[in-house]
Amino acid sequence: MPSVLFYLFAAITLLFGVGVVVARNPVASALSLVCSFTGLAALFISLDAYFIGTLQILVYAGAVMVLFLFIIMLLDIKAAEGRQTNYATAVGGLLLAVLFTVQIAMVLGDFKEGNKTLADQTLNLGAAASKTSLNTIKDELAEGTLPDAKLMGFTLFDKYPFQLQVVGLLLLAGTVGVVVLSKRDRGGKEEVS
Amino acid sequence: MITLNDYLLVAGILFAIGLAGVVVRRNIIVIYMCLEMMLSAANLTLVAFSRFHLVDGAPDYAAQSLVFFTITVAAAEVAVGLAIIVALFRAKQSVDVESVTKLKG
Amino acid sequence: MTVLLGSIDLTFLAISLAKIIVLTFMVILPMVAYSVMAERRGAAIMQDRVGPNRTNLPLTLLGFKKDLSIFGMGGLLQPMADGLKFILKEDFTPKHVRTFYFWLAPALTMVPALLTCAVLPFGSELNLGFLGLAHPVKAVIADLNVGPLYTFAIASLGVYGIVLAGWSSNSKYPFLGAVRSSSQMISYELSLGLAIVPVLMVFGELNLGKIAAAQDADGWLVLPLWGDGLSPGRLLLWIPMLISFVIFTIAMFAETNRMPFDLPECETELVAGYHTEYSSMKFALFFLGEYAAMIIGSGLAVTLFLGGWSIPFGPLLGLGYTPGATPLWLGLLHIATFFAKVIVFILFFIGVRWTVPRFRYDQLMKLGWLWMFEIALANVLLTAVIMWLVPLK
Amino acid sequence: MTSYNAASVVLLLPLLSAFFILVLGRTVGTTVSKMISVGSAALCFVVSVATLGVTNDSGVLVSFLNVGKLHADIGFIIDQQSRGMLFIVTFIGLLVHVYSLGYMKEDKAQSRYFGSLSMFMFSMTGIVLADNFAMMFMFWELVGLSSYLLIGHWFEKPEACEASKKAFLTNRIGDFGFMIGILTLWAASNGELGFAQLRESLSGGSVSGPLHSAPAWVLTVAAIGIFMGAVGKSAQAPLHVWLPDAMEGPTPVSALIHAATMVAAGVYMLVRVSFVIAASETAMHLIAGVGGFTALFAALMAVQQNDIKRILAYSTLSQLGYMVMAVGLQAGEAGMFHLYTHAFFKALLFLGSGAVIYACHHEQDIWKMGGLSKKTPITFLTFVIGTAALMGIPGLSGFFSKEEILGAAYHDCGWLFTAAAFTALLTSFYMSRCVIVAFFGKARSENADHAHEAPLIMTAPLMLLSIFAIASGYGFFSDRLQAMVPHAEHGEGHYLVMGVSIAAVVIGAGLAFFLYNGKDKDPLNIKLFANRFYIDEIYAVIVKVFQDRLAWIVSGLESIFADGLVARLPAAIACRVGKTARAIQSGHLQGYTFALGAGLILAIYLVVQVLPKH
């Protein structure tokens, strides 16, 4: 991964992140966030996490943010535009962000292990292949490619099947919750909108 | 070359931006987006650590599994949260957090 | 700066760039143009009309007596004329629109559609030894291990263009069209994704190139008649694969807003849907984006179910793919096969458009959520059971 | 059948039945409820008959409550005493269940009635099987509860309501003492509650228990406390007032609870723990005295009662007095024997009176009856048998048991013997009065005139019980039923005692015949007896004068200290603090988030920068 790409995508991620906060129009915020997430997905991919990177785009950019956009458009919020900025909160937020960043920078300054580069940590796929029990994964590792999604799936289903079920149940509960929340009272008085 | 710290710094800044956003913005939907941003920042640290902490020569997929779960839960949370926001909007005709201070002491 | 640039592999970059340019600008875009043409001619034929048949090389402008028709067929230059017209027309932006988003939307429709083709293996490999390259070049822009996921991820971004177009137009019909479109696309993405799960299960593979290669060696999913395809397991799997194929195709129609699912832009209800307010090149971009999505979708369907670049009974005829040792002519033949299949698929798209009537919107949603989704889900189970009962090898 | 199984079945069946009826009674309907209740009673009876042949045993059914030193298990103890008692309880219980089928036919809330009956059976068998004080106390209270429910069954009648409340409250007074007794024992024995363990602890046998070395006054307090429980439940003076009022309940209930079983629980318990009582001379004297006094006192009151059930109620009091006296005289076996015979004939009498009341269309005044001997011959015959047994006519069961007690009194204490003998005379007198007035002469009211015999389902238990009333005193019967019969050698004075008791019967009956034969009005008119020595009125005055004043003072103190200083003041402080502090809770999300972020930064600073340096 060339360094220039890292800087490019980090810049995209952060600048559009700032855009989310700064933009007056919620639609602009949402689109900024989409761009920010796309940059983030690229960073994931730069870390050899292809599956997570794709998932980031698929779930966040493709589904979650569409929902956001949808809600913003349906509710047709205009009130926020043109309203005066509250300088107290703006300063407070900025202060927090700066303090936090400085703090992170200080902590990272003391973090010696963090100075490892990707070159120091090259993947040793041969070693991984010898440790793998599943044949398809072993073959691909031996070929020299990283079967990212397969390894991910193997970890999920082999090590954390119970957690996976729980998350499935959570999603179901979420679905039911949304249906209940968004269902209007048929018996009650009709809303005038 | 790019070090682990670089990734962590990016994640930290992204988190800080999200935090600032939650403090600064009053539109509840934007606040929600900023929350998502903070979650994603956490995900970035996880993935970075996963890549820089090799297990048998391959990235540590336990960390990535955690990211997977985070994304799943975040998706569920967004769905429910947005439904709540819609309900709120129906009740208040506003998505400004200043308009929902009923529960103050 | 030198350090930064030093980390870049120039050869790789050059080859990738070449592939991108060739595939996108020299293949996909002309194909888009000519599928519009095919659509018009096809419609004309089916409706017993003549259709555009007179646009030739305008030699009369240069003082010749007669325009020159290419291959002796009238109207083959119609797409060029259309394109020219789009560019030259006045680019009108209504006053009441949200300008920035209004301009952004067409681009957001076009770009994801083109991005998707990055993982499509449009051929086996090209032995470019005469250019001094040591390894054969794979006929795919990005050989990702998460191919179908990538496709879905990018394709799901396509909805932004439509939603933004509808919203920024700030008028009734486009907005309705946008709302329809986005909910339709989100709904059918589920069936689309579930439909390819059985395929991925059979191959145990997320790399589209490998999927195509496997089909080349062991028979297409919907034509398992050679190699391992003749094993009882694969023959039994033919049933769920066919179901998957049908669901995938139908969902693809919905995703690309094609008839009979073109509710977002159906003229009788919404004037022209989300692009009512658009004109000139911006409108053209929507147009291009839609057809590009159609082509990429066809490409994906072909790759997943119809063997991709594989020639039918290829291994039996000696036209199969041998990794690293495929001659150049065979590589080119594979690429030609792929595009031939895609073209057939596009013709199928066009044929359906003028055959099937449009759905009502509630019927569309009902079909998506109550039938396709469940069938796709059951199909996953069916595949799993078959694979469990009858081992493939 | 093992003792464990028997105990659990006998305990569980009525519980299940009660639970089922109370929960599902409305759903399944009255008939099913009745069938379940009667069925469970019948099964219990069968099991307890089977238990008669089981060897002595004890054990734990459920480990119920184990906190620190407190070990309150649901256990069981099967010995001669509990086997015999179990037979009486289940047998009479079954008969009452069957009898109730007829007597309660018209009632509207039969489900509730039978549910309560089942609940009573459960509680009573619990008392009988109890092997420790905690279990005994729990079931003791449950008996009180089910008795309350049954007395107040007709709760729309204000008298029934009042009577049930009175019974419950009076019992609570006794139970309070009981609890003190138990706790004293528990503390003195260093955390023992089981009867066997306590007995061992007291005896100072192999392991010299702490109870053995406890000071005498502790044991006296414990014994008197425990006796107070019996005073409440067995309606001894001065807590006897609830029993006559409890006659407001349905008559079968009176027969089951207030004649044969529940009131006998006090005596049963005293006999069960007689080893504790035996340890205290003072307590024994007190018990014997109270018993003797109650016997005489109640008999006097019975002489002037007109309500047939009240006569029987006072007679029950008097007989219970006998039993308690026997316990106090260290003749617990004689007491249990009397309990056993008394259960049969008193149940017979009550059921008989129920039949009479039923026959006279719910008329209870004996002066409005008369001439029933011809109209209701079976009832009459069985009632006379019961009366004879109660009077102690030689050859019938009552004679044997009463004579045992009289013998014990004679040996121990002269004036108690005199009182007991006089009580026997009075018993003979008022029972004869009751029979003569109610069954002979001519009908003195419309209802009595149209009297008719009760149906077979009610008379059958009467007939069955009269067999027992006659025969249960003989060894042939009592041995098989595992009754506790004193087999002591009859010492000197045996014939004197027998003579005195026969003489008392003859004199009493003769007097009654002479006074009441053919009379339409009571020739005697002793206000003091008729008004039950004005005890209720005295209590009312005591309550009015002392308790109300005390309550007024306590209420004042409470509103100053408990309410003001303990409750209101802290509440006010908390309220004020809350009002001040809640300003922080502005409801502004941004403020909260800012605090959160600042706290986060501070926490990281402390953990990463400050902490490692120290």
mmCIF file of N, CA and C in Angstrom, chain C residues 226-316:
data_model
loop_
_atom_site.group_PDB
_atom_site.id
_atom_site.type_symbol
_atom_site.label_atom_id
_atom_site.label_comp_id
_atom_site.label_asym_id
_atom_site.label_seq_id
_atom_site.Cartn_x
_atom_site.Cartn_y
_atom_site.Cartn_z
ATOM 1 N N TRP C 226 -20.713 -31.019 -18.468
ATOM 2 C CA TRP C 226 -19.392 -31.614 -18.660
ATOM 3 C C TRP C 226 -18.596 -31.518 -17.364
ATOM 4 N N GLY C 227 -17.476 -32.222 -17.353
ATOM 5 C CA GLY C 227 -16.627 -32.198 -16.156
ATOM 6 C C GLY C 227 -17.376 -32.738 -14.939
ATOM 7 N N ASP C 228 -17.186 -32.047 -13.825
ATOM 8 C CA ASP C 228 -17.900 -32.440 -12.609
ATOM 9 C C ASP C 228 -19.393 -32.215 -12.718
ATOM 10 N N GLY C 229 -19.788 -31.450 -13.703
ATOM 11 C CA GLY C 229 -21.193 -31.112 -13.864
ATOM 12 C C GLY C 229 -22.064 -32.331 -14.063
ATOM 13 N N LEU C 230 -21.459 -33.423 -14.469
ATOM 14 C CA LEU C 230 -22.262 -34.626 -14.718
ATOM 15 C C LEU C 230 -22.395 -35.492 -13.474
ATOM 16 N N SER C 231 -21.835 -35.042 -12.362
ATOM 17 C CA SER C 231 -22.001 -35.831 -11.136
ATOM 18 C C SER C 231 -23.431 -35.668 -10.623
ATOM 19 N N PRO C 232 -23.951 -36.701 -9.929
ATOM 20 C CA PRO C 232 -25.356 -36.621 -9.484
ATOM 21 C C PRO C 232 -25.625 -35.392 -8.626
ATOM 22 N N GLY C 233 -24.654 -35.031 -7.771
ATOM 23 C CA GLY C 233 -24.856 -33.873 -6.906
ATOM 24 C C GLY C 233 -25.092 -32.618 -7.713
ATOM 25 N N ARG C 234 -24.241 -32.404 -8.725
ATOM 26 C CA ARG C 234 -24.379 -31.191 -9.512
ATOM 27 C C ARG C 234 -25.672 -31.201 -10.324
ATOM 28 N N LEU C 235 -26.039 -32.393 -10.816
ATOM 29 C CA LEU C 235 -27.281 -32.458 -11.589
ATOM 30 C C LEU C 235 -28.479 -32.137 -10.716
ATOM 31 N N LEU C 236 -28.419 -32.601 -9.447
ATOM 32 C CA LEU C 236 -29.514 -32.319 -8.527
ATOM 33 C C LEU C 236 -29.531 -30.837 -8.178
ATOM 34 N N LEU C 237 -28.333 -30.267 -8.068
ATOM 35 C CA LEU C 237 -28.230 -28.845 -7.739
ATOM 36 C C LEU C 237 -28.742 -27.961 -8.869
ATOM 37 N N TRP C 238 -28.923 -28.564 -10.015
ATOM 38 C CA TRP C 238 -29.413 -27.808 -11.149
ATOM 39 C C TRP C 238 -30.730 -27.102 -10.816
ATOM 40 N N ILE C 239 -31.579 -27.791 -9.984
ATOM 41 C CA ILE C 239 -32.890 -27.211 -9.644
ATOM 42 C C ILE C 239 -32.721 -25.895 -8.862
ATOM 43 N N PRO C 240 -32.052 -25.924 -7.696
ATOM 44 C CA PRO C 240 -31.926 -24.648 -6.980
ATOM 45 C C PRO C 240 -31.157 -23.592 -7.776
ATOM 46 N N MET C 241 -30.203 -24.034 -8.615
ATOM 47 C CA MET C 241 -29.460 -23.049 -9.381
ATOM 48 C C MET C 241 -30.360 -22.344 -10.391
ATOM 49 N N LEU C 242 -31.278 -23.116 -10.952
ATOM 50 C CA LEU C 242 -32.212 -22.512 -11.896
ATOM 51 C C LEU C 242 -33.115 -21.512 -11.177
ATOM 52 N N ILE C 243 -33.574 -21.912 -9.984
ATOM 53 C CA ILE C 243 -34.410 -20.983 -9.199
ATOM 54 C C ILE C 243 -33.620 -19.721 -8.911
ATOM 55 N N SER C 244 -32.382 -19.902 -8.461
ATOM 56 C CA SER C 244 -31.527 -18.757 -8.171
ATOM 57 C C SER C 244 -31.404 -17.859 -9.384
ATOM 58 N N PHE C 245 -31.190 -18.477 -10.526
ATOM 59 C CA PHE C 245 -30.995 -17.720 -11.756
ATOM 60 C C PHE C 245 -32.220 -16.876 -12.074
ATOM 61 N N VAL C 246 -33.384 -17.508 -11.939
ATOM 62 C CA VAL C 246 -34.619 -16.783 -12.242
ATOM 63 C C VAL C 246 -34.789 -15.616 -11.278
ATOM 64 N N ILE C 247 -34.585 -15.893 -9.993
ATOM 65 C CA ILE C 247 -34.746 -14.825 -8.993
ATOM 66 C C ILE C 247 -33.738 -13.718 -9.250
ATOM 67 N N PHE C 248 -32.527 -14.103 -9.534
ATOM 68 C CA PHE C 248 -31.487 -13.120 -9.777
ATOM 69 C C PHE C 248 -31.866 -12.228 -10.959
ATOM 70 N N THR C 249 -32.340 -12.866 -11.997
ATOM 71 C CA THR C 249 -32.687 -12.093 -13.192
ATOM 72 C C THR C 249 -33.828 -11.116 -12.905
ATOM 73 N N ILE C 250 -34.841 -11.629 -12.206
ATOM 74 C CA ILE C 250 -35.988 -10.753 -11.923
ATOM 75 C C ILE C 250 -35.554 -9.593 -11.040
ATOM 76 N N ALA C 251 -34.759 -9.907 -9.992
ATOM 77 C CA ALA C 251 -34.308 -8.861 -9.087
ATOM 78 C C ALA C 251 -33.435 -7.866 -9.835
ATOM 79 N N MET C 252 -32.679 -8.382 -10.805
ATOM 80 C CA MET C 252 -31.835 -7.492 -11.587
ATOM 81 C C MET C 252 -32.689 -6.500 -12.382
ATOM 82 N N PHE C 253 -33.786 -6.990 -12.912
ATOM 83 C CA PHE C 253 -34.721 -6.103 -13.616
ATOM 84 C C PHE C 253 -35.187 -4.989 -12.680
ATOM 85 N N ALA C 254 -35.515 -5.386 -11.449
ATOM 86 C CA ALA C 254 -36.017 -4.383 -10.508
ATOM 87 C C ALA C 254 -34.923 -3.417 -10.118
ATOM 88 N N GLU C 255 -33.727 -3.926 -9.938
ATOM 89 C CA GLU C 255 -32.623 -3.073 -9.504
ATOM 90 C C GLU C 255 -32.287 -2.028 -10.559
ATOM 91 N N THR C 256 -32.414 -2.417 -11.815
ATOM 92 C CA THR C 256 -32.056 -1.476 -12.868
ATOM 93 C C THR C 256 -33.256 -0.672 -13.353
ATOM 94 N N ASN C 257 -34.354 -0.796 -12.625
ATOM 95 C CA ASN C 257 -35.567 -0.052 -12.963
ATOM 96 C C ASN C 257 -36.028 -0.316 -14.395
ATOM 97 N N ARG C 258 -35.892 -1.562 -14.816
ATOM 98 C CA ARG C 258 -36.330 -1.891 -16.163
ATOM 99 C C ARG C 258 -37.761 -2.393 -16.117
ATOM 100 N N MET C 259 -38.420 -2.278 -17.244
ATOM 101 C CA MET C 259 -39.719 -2.915 -17.349
ATOM 102 C C MET C 259 -39.585 -4.376 -16.955
ATOM 103 N N PRO C 260 -40.526 -5.003 -16.287
ATOM 104 C CA PRO C 260 -41.814 -4.458 -15.850
ATOM 105 C C PRO C 260 -41.751 -3.766 -14.486
ATOM 106 N N PHE C 261 -40.565 -3.368 -14.073
ATOM 107 C CA PHE C 261 -40.469 -2.747 -12.752
ATOM 108 C C PHE C 261 -40.048 -1.291 -12.864
ATOM 109 N N ASP C 262 -40.399 -0.594 -13.941
ATOM 110 C CA ASP C 262 -39.885 0.762 -14.085
ATOM 111 C C ASP C 262 -40.814 1.796 -13.450
ATOM 112 N N LEU C 263 -41.322 1.441 -12.283
ATOM 113 C CA LEU C 263 -42.244 2.334 -11.590
ATOM 114 C C LEU C 263 -41.655 3.708 -11.274
ATOM 115 N N PRO C 264 -40.352 3.789 -10.947
ATOM 116 C CA PRO C 264 -39.817 5.107 -10.592
ATOM 117 C C PRO C 264 -39.914 6.115 -11.724
ATOM 118 N N GLU C 265 -40.011 5.636 -12.935
ATOM 119 C CA GLU C 265 -40.051 6.612 -14.025
ATOM 120 C C GLU C 265 -41.216 6.339 -14.975
ATOM 121 N N CYS C 266 -42.253 5.719 -14.449
ATOM 122 C CA CYS C 266 -43.298 5.313 -15.377
ATOM 123 C C CYS C 266 -44.084 6.526 -15.862
ATOM 124 N N GLU C 267 -44.131 6.639 -17.160
ATOM 125 C CA GLU C 267 -44.620 7.867 -17.779
ATOM 126 C C GLU C 267 -46.085 8.128 -17.462
ATOM 127 N N THR C 268 -46.867 7.066 -17.392
ATOM 128 C CA THR C 268 -48.294 7.298 -17.234
ATOM 129 C C THR C 268 -48.635 7.849 -15.857
ATOM 130 N N GLU C 269 -47.746 7.629 -14.873
ATOM 131 C CA GLU C 269 -48.066 8.110 -13.532
ATOM 132 C C GLU C 269 -47.217 9.302 -13.123
ATOM 133 N N LEU C 270 -45.945 9.277 -13.499
ATOM 134 C CA LEU C 270 -45.025 10.256 -12.930
ATOM 135 C C LEU C 270 -44.346 11.111 -13.993
ATOM 136 N N VAL C 271 -44.955 11.271 -15.143
ATOM 137 C CA VAL C 271 -44.353 12.022 -16.246
ATOM 138 C C VAL C 271 -43.071 11.334 -16.703
ATOM 139 N N ALA C 272 -41.939 11.592 -15.996
ATOM 140 C CA ALA C 272 -40.743 10.821 -16.333
ATOM 141 C C ALA C 272 -39.986 10.428 -15.082
ATOM 142 N N GLY C 273 -40.693 10.449 -13.941
ATOM 143 C CA GLY C 273 -40.040 10.023 -12.712
ATOM 144 C C GLY C 273 -38.953 10.968 -12.268
ATOM 145 N N TYR C 274 -37.895 10.396 -11.725
ATOM 146 C CA TYR C 274 -36.896 11.224 -11.053
ATOM 147 C C TYR C 274 -36.136 12.137 -12.000
ATOM 148 N N HIS C 275 -36.154 11.862 -13.323
ATOM 149 C CA HIS C 275 -35.426 12.786 -14.195
ATOM 150 C C HIS C 275 -36.347 13.698 -15.004
ATOM 151 N N THR C 276 -37.522 13.954 -14.436
ATOM 152 C CA THR C 276 -38.454 14.837 -15.135
ATOM 153 C C THR C 276 -37.835 16.204 -15.430
ATOM 154 N N GLU C 277 -37.100 16.724 -14.457
ATOM 155 C CA GLU C 277 -36.602 18.094 -14.578
ATOM 156 C C GLU C 277 -35.278 18.175 -15.340
ATOM 157 N N TYR C 278 -34.768 17.029 -15.751
ATOM 158 C CA TYR C 278 -33.431 17.060 -16.341
ATOM 159 C C TYR C 278 -33.490 17.186 -17.858
ATOM 160 N N SER C 279 -32.429 17.748 -18.379
ATOM 161 C CA SER C 279 -32.357 17.872 -19.833
ATOM 162 C C SER C 279 -30.907 17.754 -20.259
ATOM 163 N N SER C 280 -30.719 17.669 -21.532
ATOM 164 C CA SER C 280 -29.373 17.722 -22.103
ATOM 165 C C SER C 280 -28.451 16.638 -21.549
ATOM 166 N N MET C 281 -27.203 16.983 -21.298
ATOM 167 C CA MET C 281 -26.199 15.988 -20.936
ATOM 168 C C MET C 281 -26.491 15.344 -19.590
ATOM 169 N N LYS C 282 -27.073 16.115 -18.674
ATOM 170 C CA LYS C 282 -27.388 15.522 -17.365
ATOM 171 C C LYS C 282 -28.399 14.392 -17.545
ATOM 172 N N PHE C 283 -29.375 14.630 -18.395
ATOM 173 C CA PHE C 283 -30.337 13.577 -18.685
ATOM 174 C C PHE C 283 -29.630 12.397 -19.338
ATOM 175 N N ALA C 284 -28.691 12.738 -20.226
ATOM 176 C CA ALA C 284 -27.954 11.681 -20.906
ATOM 177 C C ALA C 284 -27.197 10.808 -19.911
ATOM 178 N N LEU C 285 -26.662 11.439 -18.886
ATOM 179 C CA LEU C 285 -25.917 10.665 -17.887
ATOM 180 C C LEU C 285 -26.835 9.659 -17.179
ATOM 181 N N PHE C 286 -28.041 10.095 -16.838
ATOM 182 C CA PHE C 286 -29.002 9.145 -16.263
ATOM 183 C C PHE C 286 -29.223 7.980 -17.194
ATOM 184 N N PHE C 287 -29.393 8.347 -18.437
ATOM 185 C CA PHE C 287 -29.659 7.364 -19.469
ATOM 186 C C PHE C 287 -28.519 6.367 -19.560
ATOM 187 N N LEU C 288 -27.312 6.950 -19.629
ATOM 188 C CA LEU C 288 -26.124 6.107 -19.727
ATOM 189 C C LEU C 288 -25.989 5.228 -18.495
ATOM 190 N N GLY C 289 -26.208 5.833 -17.343
ATOM 191 C CA GLY C 289 -26.071 5.096 -16.088
ATOM 192 C C GLY C 289 -27.012 3.906 -16.058
ATOM 193 N N GLU C 290 -28.230 4.129 -16.506
ATOM 194 C CA GLU C 290 -29.213 3.060 -16.476
ATOM 195 C C GLU C 290 -28.779 1.899 -17.389
ATOM 196 N N TYR C 291 -28.343 2.263 -18.569
ATOM 197 C CA TYR C 291 -27.956 1.194 -19.482
ATOM 198 C C TYR C 291 -26.659 0.540 -19.046
ATOM 199 N N ALA C 292 -25.757 1.344 -18.467
ATOM 200 C CA ALA C 292 -24.523 0.749 -17.972
ATOM 201 C C ALA C 292 -24.825 -0.246 -16.871
ATOM 202 N N ALA C 293 -25.725 0.141 -15.975
ATOM 203 C CA ALA C 293 -26.104 -0.772 -14.899
ATOM 204 C C ALA C 293 -26.667 -2.060 -15.480
ATOM 205 N N MET C 294 -27.426 -1.883 -16.558
ATOM 206 C CA MET C 294 -28.022 -3.053 -17.203
ATOM 207 C C MET C 294 -26.932 -3.973 -17.757
ATOM 208 N N ILE C 295 -25.943 -3.355 -18.370
ATOM 209 C CA ILE C 295 -24.872 -4.168 -18.961
ATOM 210 C C ILE C 295 -24.069 -4.869 -17.882
ATOM 211 N N ILE C 296 -23.749 -4.117 -16.827
ATOM 212 C CA ILE C 296 -22.963 -4.726 -15.748
ATOM 213 C C ILE C 296 -23.762 -5.843 -15.091
ATOM 214 N N GLY C 297 -25.069 -5.582 -14.904
ATOM 215 C CA GLY C 297 -25.915 -6.617 -14.319
ATOM 216 C C GLY C 297 -25.909 -7.866 -15.180
ATOM 217 N N SER C 298 -26.033 -7.653 -16.469
ATOM 218 C CA SER C 298 -25.991 -8.805 -17.379
ATOM 219 C C SER C 298 -24.667 -9.523 -17.244
ATOM 220 N N GLY C 299 -23.599 -8.709 -17.148
ATOM 221 C CA GLY C 299 -22.275 -9.311 -17.014
ATOM 222 C C GLY C 299 -22.197 -10.162 -15.760
ATOM 223 N N LEU C 300 -22.744 -9.663 -14.683
ATOM 224 C CA LEU C 300 -22.701 -10.407 -13.428
ATOM 225 C C LEU C 300 -23.504 -11.697 -13.537
ATOM 226 N N ALA C 301 -24.686 -11.581 -14.124
ATOM 227 C CA ALA C 301 -25.518 -12.775 -14.284
ATOM 228 C C ALA C 301 -24.800 -13.804 -15.152
ATOM 229 N N VAL C 302 -24.190 -13.312 -16.203
ATOM 230 C CA VAL C 302 -23.472 -14.217 -17.104
ATOM 231 C C VAL C 302 -22.321 -14.888 -16.361
ATOM 232 N N THR C 303 -21.592 -14.082 -15.579
ATOM 233 C CA THR C 303 -20.446 -14.641 -14.869
ATOM 234 C C THR C 303 -20.877 -15.681 -13.837
ATOM 235 N N LEU C 304 -21.946 -15.369 -13.129
ATOM 236 C CA LEU C 304 -22.322 -16.258 -12.047
ATOM 237 C C LEU C 304 -23.015 -17.520 -12.537
ATOM 238 N N PHE C 305 -23.879 -17.367 -13.542
ATOM 239 C CA PHE C 305 -24.723 -18.511 -13.904
ATOM 240 C C PHE C 305 -24.390 -19.106 -15.261
ATOM 241 N N LEU C 306 -23.924 -18.270 -16.166
ATOM 242 C CA LEU C 306 -23.771 -18.747 -17.540
ATOM 243 C C LEU C 306 -22.307 -18.939 -17.921
ATOM 244 N N GLY C 307 -21.484 -19.150 -16.924
ATOM 245 C CA GLY C 307 -20.108 -19.517 -17.223
ATOM 246 C C GLY C 307 -19.189 -18.381 -17.612
ATOM 247 N N GLY C 308 -19.651 -17.151 -17.536
ATOM 248 C CA GLY C 308 -18.768 -16.022 -17.839
ATOM 249 C C GLY C 308 -18.197 -16.105 -19.235
ATOM 250 N N TRP C 309 -16.877 -16.060 -19.323
ATOM 251 C CA TRP C 309 -16.231 -16.063 -20.633
ATOM 252 C C TRP C 309 -16.092 -17.463 -21.205
ATOM 253 N N SER C 310 -16.637 -18.441 -20.476
ATOM 254 C CA SER C 310 -16.405 -19.835 -20.874
ATOM 255 C C SER C 310 -17.176 -20.168 -22.155
ATOM 256 N N ILE C 311 -16.480 -20.876 -23.063
ATOM 257 C CA ILE C 311 -17.140 -21.328 -24.291
ATOM 258 C C ILE C 311 -17.887 -22.619 -23.973
ATOM 259 N N PRO C 312 -19.157 -22.761 -24.400
ATOM 260 C CA PRO C 312 -19.905 -23.978 -24.069
ATOM 261 C C PRO C 312 -19.136 -25.225 -24.490
ATOM 262 N N PHE C 313 -19.075 -26.177 -23.615
ATOM 263 C CA PHE C 313 -18.357 -27.432 -23.851
ATOM 264 C C PHE C 313 -16.896 -27.166 -24.217
ATOM 265 N N GLY C 314 -16.378 -26.033 -23.738
ATOM 266 C CA GLY C 314 -15.017 -25.613 -24.080
ATOM 267 C C GLY C 314 -13.968 -26.684 -23.846
ATOM 268 N N PRO C 315 -13.886 -27.235 -22.639
ATOM 269 C CA PRO C 315 -12.845 -28.230 -22.367
ATOM 270 C C PRO C 315 -12.937 -29.430 -23.300
ATOM 271 N N LEU C 316 -14.165 -29.765 -23.679
ATOM 272 C CA LEU C 316 -14.329 -30.915 -24.568
ATOM 273 C C LEU C 316 -13.821 -30.608 -25.973
#
